[in-house]
Amino acid sequence: MSLRVLRFLTAGESHGKGLTAILEGIPANLEISEGYINRELRRRQGGYGRGGRMKIEKDRVQITSGVRFGKTLGSPITLWIENKDWENWKEKMAVEGQPSEAVVPFTRPRPGHADLVGGIKYNQRDLRNILERASARETAARVAVGAVCKRFLEEFGIRIGSYVINIGECSFPIEEEDLLKRHELAEKSELRFPDPTRDEEFKKYIDSVREKGESAGGMFEVFAVGVPPGLGSHIQWDRRIDGRIAQAMMSIQAMKAVEIGLGVESAVRLGSQVHDEIGYSPEKGYFRHSNNLGGTEGGITNGMPLLVRVTMKPIPTLKNPLRSVDIDTKEELSAGKERTDVVAVPAASVVGEAMLAIVLADALLEKLGGDFMEELKARFKLYMEHVKGF
């Protein structure tokens, strides 16, 4: 990922002992707690249509380095999330020894999953060696990293949220205009739709999908408000903030499309219906009369809310599996099955928030420089004075 100041890695398998994340680049003296991160982890585990795994896992983070007495040290932050389901998988996912008779190789790859292509790439005849890491269970670690970045952005008045637009064929017009209000309403909905009164209609649709042995995808929007102008740059392709955001969103498991602002709709509008006219007032400074471009121009944030729409495909594991081929016998059989969700779009929206937070925290650190919070805040204040007086 084209992060320029921050660095993070995640490690761990879906049914292994747990997930580890290491985040480097967060400045010293940022207040952070395990409780703050755990709230984000709980949000990721919500949503109607989730599978049995969510009844087992109650994700809680342990901060094992980089924080002392509630404040960051400027050194790498290590985050650990235990997998409760490990107790049921100790024999099948053992680190040492030889596989017992209870370990049955996974040899029937699922269409739409990394099973087959990963097996070919890494020469693994038991495709569990691929699917365990390819699983979206990994996103719990990303949400933990994103929570630290959210906490950092809050110190500069930047807030991030999300909501679901549709699940499969089920969608309704969103009436609330204010983005923060949409997010607030979504927090009250099991489906993260910004109108909790529609939940039952969504649930009936999801139940019908489950009864058919199917899965469903959908779309969600992630936004950031309070973003200052000037993050990202036009001078090189990999510094453009919209490109960095798109790459981050597409890195989330099962995402297939990203739009910023009007996105694809801008292709059928005339220029005067797309580009956001510029205004100025002594109180606001420069502003746009609309936000069709979703908060970016020329690869740089323009001070308007960032608005990112992401499309998620249906989950590959189906109760009624699709056709596949056994990699050992080459016989045509139904694809293998794993415990899975019917719908995970609400959870994916929370992961989207985490990835947007990571990108924006990195871009803000790139803009300001500095190693401790007091230094960055002073620089931010000077920069905002420049913005207003330009």
PDB file of N, CA, C and O in Angstrom, residues 321-353:
ATOM      1  N   PRO A 321     -23.270 -25.106  -2.925  1.00  0.00           N
ATOM      2  CA  PRO A 321     -22.021 -24.736  -3.588  1.00  0.00           C
ATOM      3  C   PRO A 321     -22.101 -24.793  -5.112  1.00  0.00           C
ATOM      4  O   PRO A 321     -22.861 -25.572  -5.698  1.00  0.00           O
ATOM      5  N   LEU A 322     -21.270 -23.963  -5.757  1.00  0.00           N
ATOM      6  CA  LEU A 322     -21.138 -23.965  -7.205  1.00  0.00           C
ATOM      7  C   LEU A 322     -20.243 -25.104  -7.665  1.00  0.00           C
ATOM      8  O   LEU A 322     -19.571 -25.767  -6.861  1.00  0.00           O
ATOM      9  N   ARG A 323     -20.202 -25.320  -8.968  1.00  0.00           N
ATOM     10  CA  ARG A 323     -19.347 -26.375  -9.520  1.00  0.00           C
ATOM     11  C   ARG A 323     -17.878 -26.029  -9.332  1.00  0.00           C
ATOM     12  O   ARG A 323     -17.473 -24.876  -9.426  1.00  0.00           O
ATOM     13  N   SER A 324     -17.088 -27.070  -9.083  1.00  0.00           N
ATOM     14  CA  SER A 324     -15.652 -26.900  -8.955  1.00  0.00           C
ATOM     15  C   SER A 324     -14.974 -28.195  -9.387  1.00  0.00           C
ATOM     16  O   SER A 324     -15.635 -29.106  -9.890  1.00  0.00           O
ATOM     17  N   VAL A 325     -13.664 -28.272  -9.159  1.00  0.00           N
ATOM     18  CA  VAL A 325     -12.883 -29.457  -9.523  1.00  0.00           C
ATOM     19  C   VAL A 325     -11.981 -29.808  -8.353  1.00  0.00           C
ATOM     20  O   VAL A 325     -11.311 -28.926  -7.791  1.00  0.00           O
ATOM     21  N   ASP A 326     -11.962 -31.081  -7.975  1.00  0.00           N
ATOM     22  CA  ASP A 326     -11.042 -31.527  -6.931  1.00  0.00           C
ATOM     23  C   ASP A 326      -9.617 -31.483  -7.490  1.00  0.00           C
ATOM     24  O   ASP A 326      -9.342 -32.061  -8.548  1.00  0.00           O
ATOM     25  N   ILE A 327      -8.712 -30.757  -6.798  1.00  0.00           N
ATOM     26  CA  ILE A 327      -7.367 -30.567  -7.363  1.00  0.00           C
ATOM     27  C   ILE A 327      -6.538 -31.845  -7.347  1.00  0.00           C
ATOM     28  O   ILE A 327      -5.522 -31.943  -8.048  1.00  0.00           O
ATOM     29  N   ASP A 328      -6.960 -32.850  -6.552  1.00  0.00           N
ATOM     30  CA  ASP A 328      -6.227 -34.113  -6.530  1.00  0.00           C
ATOM     31  C   ASP A 328      -6.709 -35.078  -7.605  1.00  0.00           C
ATOM     32  O   ASP A 328      -5.914 -35.643  -8.361  1.00  0.00           O
ATOM     33  N   THR A 329      -8.037 -35.254  -7.697  1.00  0.00           N
ATOM     34  CA  THR A 329      -8.593 -36.230  -8.644  1.00  0.00           C
ATOM     35  C   THR A 329      -8.954 -35.615  -9.989  1.00  0.00           C
ATOM     36  O   THR A 329      -9.163 -36.347 -10.958  1.00  0.00           O
ATOM     37  N   LYS A 330      -9.046 -34.293 -10.040  1.00  0.00           N
ATOM     38  CA  LYS A 330      -9.511 -33.531 -11.219  1.00  0.00           C
ATOM     39  C   LYS A 330     -10.966 -33.836 -11.569  1.00  0.00           C
ATOM     40  O   LYS A 330     -11.454 -33.490 -12.639  1.00  0.00           O
ATOM     41  N   GLU A 331     -11.671 -34.462 -10.636  1.00  0.00           N
ATOM     42  CA  GLU A 331     -13.079 -34.779 -10.825  1.00  0.00           C
ATOM     43  C   GLU A 331     -13.920 -33.535 -10.570  1.00  0.00           C
ATOM     44  O   GLU A 331     -13.637 -32.749  -9.660  1.00  0.00           O
ATOM     45  N   GLU A 332     -14.965 -33.343 -11.402  1.00  0.00           N
ATOM     46  CA  GLU A 332     -15.862 -32.208 -11.192  1.00  0.00           C
ATOM     47  C   GLU A 332     -16.797 -32.520 -10.032  1.00  0.00           C
ATOM     48  O   GLU A 332     -17.529 -33.504 -10.050  1.00  0.00           O
ATOM     49  N   LEU A 333     -16.727 -31.641  -9.009  1.00  0.00           N
ATOM     50  CA  LEU A 333     -17.529 -31.807  -7.806  1.00  0.00           C
ATOM     51  C   LEU A 333     -18.032 -30.438  -7.358  1.00  0.00           C
ATOM     52  O   LEU A 333     -17.623 -29.411  -7.915  1.00  0.00           O
ATOM     53  N   SER A 334     -18.891 -30.436  -6.356  1.00  0.00           N
ATOM     54  CA  SER A 334     -19.298 -29.159  -5.773  1.00  0.00           C
ATOM     55  C   SER A 334     -18.139 -28.571  -4.978  1.00  0.00           C
ATOM     56  O   SER A 334     -17.316 -29.298  -4.409  1.00  0.00           O
ATOM     57  N   ALA A 335     -18.056 -27.248  -4.929  1.00  0.00           N
ATOM     58  CA  ALA A 335     -16.999 -26.575  -4.190  1.00  0.00           C
ATOM     59  C   ALA A 335     -17.102 -26.904  -2.705  1.00  0.00           C
ATOM     60  O   ALA A 335     -18.169 -27.267  -2.195  1.00  0.00           O
ATOM     61  N   GLY A 336     -15.979 -26.782  -2.010  1.00  0.00           N
ATOM     62  CA  GLY A 336     -15.964 -27.012  -0.575  1.00  0.00           C
ATOM     63  C   GLY A 336     -16.764 -25.954   0.166  1.00  0.00           C
ATOM     64  O   GLY A 336     -17.090 -24.899  -0.374  1.00  0.00           O
ATOM     65  N   LYS A 337     -17.075 -26.252   1.432  1.00  0.00           N
ATOM     66  CA  LYS A 337     -17.882 -25.329   2.243  1.00  0.00           C
ATOM     67  C   LYS A 337     -17.131 -24.977   3.523  1.00  0.00           C
ATOM     68  O   LYS A 337     -16.410 -25.800   4.080  1.00  0.00           O
ATOM     69  N   GLU A 338     -17.305 -23.754   3.954  1.00  0.00           N
ATOM     70  CA  GLU A 338     -16.777 -23.268   5.221  1.00  0.00           C
ATOM     71  C   GLU A 338     -17.902 -22.536   5.930  1.00  0.00           C
ATOM     72  O   GLU A 338     -18.821 -22.018   5.291  1.00  0.00           O
ATOM     73  N   ARG A 339     -17.822 -22.461   7.242  1.00  0.00           N
ATOM     74  CA  ARG A 339     -18.776 -21.630   7.985  1.00  0.00           C
ATOM     75  C   ARG A 339     -18.615 -20.187   7.520  1.00  0.00           C
ATOM     76  O   ARG A 339     -17.492 -19.677   7.411  1.00  0.00           O
ATOM     77  N   THR A 340     -19.721 -19.528   7.219  1.00  0.00           N
ATOM     78  CA  THR A 340     -19.598 -18.211   6.600  1.00  0.00           C
ATOM     79  C   THR A 340     -20.823 -17.350   6.881  1.00  0.00           C
ATOM     80  O   THR A 340     -21.830 -17.811   7.421  1.00  0.00           O
ATOM     81  N   ASP A 341     -20.726 -16.096   6.487  1.00  0.00           N
ATOM     82  CA  ASP A 341     -21.845 -15.166   6.578  1.00  0.00           C
ATOM     83  C   ASP A 341     -22.707 -15.272   5.321  1.00  0.00           C
ATOM     84  O   ASP A 341     -22.237 -15.693   4.263  1.00  0.00           O
ATOM     85  N   VAL A 342     -23.954 -14.858   5.438  1.00  0.00           N
ATOM     86  CA  VAL A 342     -24.805 -14.679   4.260  1.00  0.00           C
ATOM     87  C   VAL A 342     -24.569 -13.288   3.681  1.00  0.00           C
ATOM     88  O   VAL A 342     -24.470 -13.105   2.463  1.00  0.00           O
ATOM     89  N   VAL A 343     -24.457 -12.321   4.559  1.00  0.00           N
ATOM     90  CA  VAL A 343     -24.211 -10.924   4.190  1.00  0.00           C
ATOM     91  C   VAL A 343     -23.206 -10.340   5.176  1.00  0.00           C
ATOM     92  O   VAL A 343     -23.331 -10.561   6.388  1.00  0.00           O
ATOM     93  N   ALA A 344     -22.227  -9.607   4.671  1.00  0.00           N
ATOM     94  CA  ALA A 344     -21.246  -8.967   5.557  1.00  0.00           C
ATOM     95  C   ALA A 344     -21.024  -7.505   5.179  1.00  0.00           C
ATOM     96  O   ALA A 344     -20.016  -6.916   5.558  1.00  0.00           O
ATOM     97  N   VAL A 345     -21.957  -6.929   4.442  1.00  0.00           N
ATOM     98  CA  VAL A 345     -21.797  -5.539   3.997  1.00  0.00           C
ATOM     99  C   VAL A 345     -21.729  -4.568   5.179  1.00  0.00           C
ATOM    100  O   VAL A 345     -20.887  -3.663   5.192  1.00  0.00           O
ATOM    101  N   PRO A 346     -22.596  -4.706   6.208  1.00  0.00           N
ATOM    102  CA  PRO A 346     -22.484  -3.790   7.349  1.00  0.00           C
ATOM    103  C   PRO A 346     -21.115  -3.843   8.013  1.00  0.00           C
ATOM    104  O   PRO A 346     -20.545  -2.801   8.361  1.00  0.00           O
ATOM    105  N   ALA A 347     -20.573  -5.044   8.184  1.00  0.00           N
ATOM    106  CA  ALA A 347     -19.236  -5.179   8.779  1.00  0.00           C
ATOM    107  C   ALA A 347     -18.175  -4.574   7.875  1.00  0.00           C
ATOM    108  O   ALA A 347     -17.230  -3.925   8.339  1.00  0.00           O
ATOM    109  N   ALA A 348     -18.338  -4.765   6.570  1.00  0.00           N
ATOM    110  CA  ALA A 348     -17.363  -4.231   5.615  1.00  0.00           C
ATOM    111  C   ALA A 348     -17.308  -2.714   5.671  1.00  0.00           C
ATOM    112  O   ALA A 348     -16.245  -2.107   5.464  1.00  0.00           O
ATOM    113  N   SER A 349     -18.425  -2.074   5.964  1.00  0.00           N
ATOM    114  CA  SER A 349     -18.430  -0.613   6.049  1.00  0.00           C
ATOM    115  C   SER A 349     -17.546  -0.127   7.195  1.00  0.00           C
ATOM    116  O   SER A 349     -16.895   0.916   7.092  1.00  0.00           O
ATOM    117  N   VAL A 350     -17.503  -0.885   8.278  1.00  0.00           N
ATOM    118  CA  VAL A 350     -16.643  -0.528   9.414  1.00  0.00           C
ATOM    119  C   VAL A 350     -15.175  -0.725   9.033  1.00  0.00           C
ATOM    120  O   VAL A 350     -14.312   0.079   9.416  1.00  0.00           O
ATOM    121  N   VAL A 351     -14.891  -1.763   8.271  1.00  0.00           N
ATOM    122  CA  VAL A 351     -13.524  -1.969   7.777  1.00  0.00           C
ATOM    123  C   VAL A 351     -13.141  -0.826   6.843  1.00  0.00           C
ATOM    124  O   VAL A 351     -12.000  -0.336   6.869  1.00  0.00           O
ATOM    125  N   GLY A 352     -14.099  -0.385   6.008  1.00  0.00           N
ATOM    126  CA  GLY A 352     -13.845   0.757   5.138  1.00  0.00           C
ATOM    127  C   GLY A 352     -13.473   2.005   5.918  1.00  0.00           C
ATOM    128  O   GLY A 352     -12.584   2.772   5.518  1.00  0.00           O
ATOM    129  N   GLU A 353     -14.149   2.228   7.052  1.00  0.00           N
ATOM    130  CA  GLU A 353     -13.793   3.365   7.912  1.00  0.00           C
ATOM    131  C   GLU A 353     -12.336   3.256   8.361  1.00  0.00           C
ATOM    132  O   GLU A 353     -11.592   4.247   8.369  1.00  0.00           O
TER     133      GLU A 353
END
